[in-house]
Amino acid sequence: MLRSKPDQMCGITGYVGDRPGVRTVIDMLRRLEYRGYDSAGVAVATRGDEASGLAGGGDIEIVKAAGKLAVLEGELHDYWDKYGAAIGHTRWATHGGPTTPNAHPHYSNDGRIALIHNGIIENFQELRGELQAGGFRFTSETDTEVMVHLVERAYRQNGDMEQAIRDALTHVTGAYSIVVVSAHEPDTLYAAKTASPLIVGLGDGENFLASDIPAVLPYTRRVVVLEDGDFVTVTKTGMCLTTLAGQPVTREPFTVTWDEQTAEKGGFPHFMLKEIYEQPRAIADTLRGRISPEETVILPELEAFSQKQLGAFTRVQIVACGTAYHAGMVAKRFWEHLLRRPVDVSVASEFRYGDPLVGPDTLCLVVSQSGETADTLAALREARRLGATIVSVVNVVGSSIARESDAVVYTQAGPEICVASTKAYVTQVVALYMIGLHLAFVEERLSQDALKVYVRDLTALPDAVESVLGGALLVEDLASRLAERTTFFYLGRGYDYAVSLEAALKLKEISYLHAEAYAAGEMKHGPLALVEPGVVVICFATEPRLFDKMLSNIKEVSARGGTVVAIVPEGETRADAAADEILRIPAVRTEFSPVVSVVPLQLLAYLIARARGCEIDQPRNLAKSVTVE
Ligand code: AGP
């Protein structure tokens, strides 16, 4: 059964009880490693308890390191058996590279408060300036660090740790889950949740906090899932749950019945399905902090490009591989419409061995989820050698492509584990939309009013994708009827052609079936010869201006016995008679339809592959990041 579940990016753990705190939170972090991260850290409230043989006490001790947990563990020699309340964190970098100073926990200037965080603080730049003006010293580039200094500032004023955290959070806008430990209250953990998942594990004389259920399963299966706006105080004997304002809240614990492997996928059977369901949140996170109150696009990463500089670019060259290339195909249409310049899209492996017309007049856009794809990195270097300016859209902070770009716009999809890309694709497309809108606005090709309309349509996308996911059972039913077919065509025109490329790749790479995307208008120039009974033809018909043309394609396929699955906007019924199957998607702005219309086909690919008993998350012959040529 398909289900919807929240996602999470970083790994958060907390422990209070009679076990060694550092050893426990590290063990909990190990159970969250599957999610991918680039740095880690722990903090423990020591209290000089002779029984535990602690030296000193009444302080917070923090150890953190870039890299994997093994690196951190190598630094913990003196800390393994520290017994106080402890917190642990694995970071997936969003603001600031994967370095030790940027690793969590972050700590107060007096060293007596430590904080870990999952999410994005939208107003961190403003808060950072305010705190620095107030004399607070910063040691990292992260958005997170502003929160621990806000807590210290409030604590200096009221001397109450719980109230200080509540006060601090009233200044913060964005998505966060935090856990705080302090030397002032060495036997207590404080946590708050707004958007990123956080749970409490209820033990016997001990309690746990974590960003995901697998972390607590070896210790307890009784879990309370916190909801947005919850604030919880946890000691070894219990928890006190309220709203951020202090109103009592009741949440019933439930007993987790999943095995540990299922729990790693948030209850989904595969990472691919989990990541498909994370897309609304991933899109929202990619937009987060990049839409101004005036409904313009904010991309500080591109501020270096003045109107004059942008005007010097006579053409745009997009280079990428696979799914990232398909995202570039969407951008081509959108950017040419907005920027009125030639936008070429090349697969990186072709670009790098060609004789590309690239020079100082070229803006080269490099798209890559991993930021490590060998062909794409080589194409970037070739474009730079030819004098182009490099802007990249990357998901992994600090990756090679990111480091070698003149500017990077990060997608905020979070770690994508499944080899078949889903949430990375939709966030790449959204990031490319935002860059195009920003450049057009800077060049005064787009009025503020026109930009507002685009921005409103962009911000409607998470809900539109959520709505498609709500109808997943219809796709499940369709998949059961198509699972035995062996030949699939994916047809579209305009933006629908661009998305058909991605939809076809999904089926190919996880179900090992032949699936070919084609410009619908090209069918009569040859491929129509392949259509016969049994052949499935997925027809994207979301673009009103081209609907009649697509309807003709549907009829020509149907007349030759092909099985037509039509993807149409809600309310569109003119294809119902000619098509064998209809999948309706929410009517969104035409240019933005790929973000929505791809989702039912991601699900279809997944469901057919599952019905065929394919591996899904790790398909044969493929790797998540192709770092070799
Ligand atoms: C897509 O599902 C595949 N995983 C593959 O095509 C991928 O998009 C391609 O290898 C590019 O990877 P990148 O985005 O990490 O550069």
PDB file of C-alpha atoms and ligand atoms in Angstrom, residues 321-324 367-371 373 376 419-421 428 502 505-506 509 623-626, ligand 1:
ATOM      1  CA  CYS A 321      23.700  13.736 -17.569  1.00  0.00           C
ATOM      2  CA  GLY A 322      20.652  11.527 -17.233  1.00  0.00           C
ATOM      3  CA  THR A 323      17.893  12.955 -15.114  1.00  0.00           C
ATOM      4  CA  ALA A 324      19.792  16.199 -14.646  1.00  0.00           C
ATOM      5  CA  VAL A 367      23.199  20.465 -13.322  1.00  0.00           C
ATOM      6  CA  SER A 368      24.087  17.528 -11.087  1.00  0.00           C
ATOM      7  CA  GLN A 369      22.530  15.880  -8.019  1.00  0.00           C
ATOM      8  CA  SER A 370      25.759  14.354  -6.732  1.00  0.00           C
ATOM      9  CA  GLY A 371      28.073  17.068  -7.970  1.00  0.00           C
ATOM     10  CA  THR A 373      29.523  12.909 -12.163  1.00  0.00           C
ATOM     11  CA  THR A 376      29.597  16.560 -16.091  1.00  0.00           C
ATOM     12  CA  VAL A 419      19.779   5.352  -7.656  1.00  0.00           C
ATOM     13  CA  ALA A 420      16.693   6.386  -9.624  1.00  0.00           C
ATOM     14  CA  SER A 421      16.390  10.101  -9.099  1.00  0.00           C
ATOM     15  CA  GLN A 428      16.499  20.760 -10.033  1.00  0.00           C
ATOM     16  CA  GLU A 502      12.459  11.683 -17.538  1.00  0.00           C
ATOM     17  CA  LEU A 505      14.117   6.828 -17.916  1.00  0.00           C
ATOM     18  CA  LYS A 506      12.418   5.947 -14.630  1.00  0.00           C
ATOM     19  CA  GLU A 509      16.291   1.997 -15.015  1.00  0.00           C
ATOM     20  CA  ALA A 623      25.430   3.572  -9.631  1.00  0.00           C
ATOM     21  CA  LYS A 624      24.038   6.570  -7.796  1.00  0.00           C
ATOM     22  CA  SER A 625      26.934   8.752  -8.820  1.00  0.00           C
ATOM     23  CA  VAL A 626      28.843   7.863 -12.004  1.00  0.00           C
TER      24      VAL A 626
HETATM   25  C1  AGP B   1      18.664   9.112 -12.865  1.00  0.00           C
HETATM   26  O1  AGP B   1      17.613   8.427 -12.218  1.00  0.00           O
HETATM   27  C2  AGP B   1      19.973   8.351 -12.767  1.00  0.00           C
HETATM   28  N1  AGP B   1      20.298   8.098 -11.421  1.00  0.00           N
HETATM   29  C3  AGP B   1      21.075   9.060 -13.564  1.00  0.00           C
HETATM   30  O2  AGP B   1      20.592   9.324 -14.855  1.00  0.00           O
HETATM   31  C4  AGP B   1      21.584  10.394 -12.966  1.00  0.00           C
HETATM   32  O3  AGP B   1      20.600  11.380 -13.117  1.00  0.00           O
HETATM   33  C5  AGP B   1      22.848  10.799 -13.730  1.00  0.00           C
HETATM   34  O4  AGP B   1      23.827   9.831 -13.511  1.00  0.00           O
HETATM   35  C6  AGP B   1      23.378  12.169 -13.312  1.00  0.00           C
HETATM   36  O5  AGP B   1      23.753  12.140 -11.962  1.00  0.00           O
HETATM   37  P1  AGP B   1      24.054  13.536 -11.218  1.00  0.00           P
HETATM   38  O6  AGP B   1      22.774  14.325 -11.255  1.00  0.00           O
HETATM   39  O7  AGP B   1      24.474  13.150  -9.844  1.00  0.00           O
HETATM   40  O8  AGP B   1      25.138  14.237 -11.990  1.00  0.00           O
END
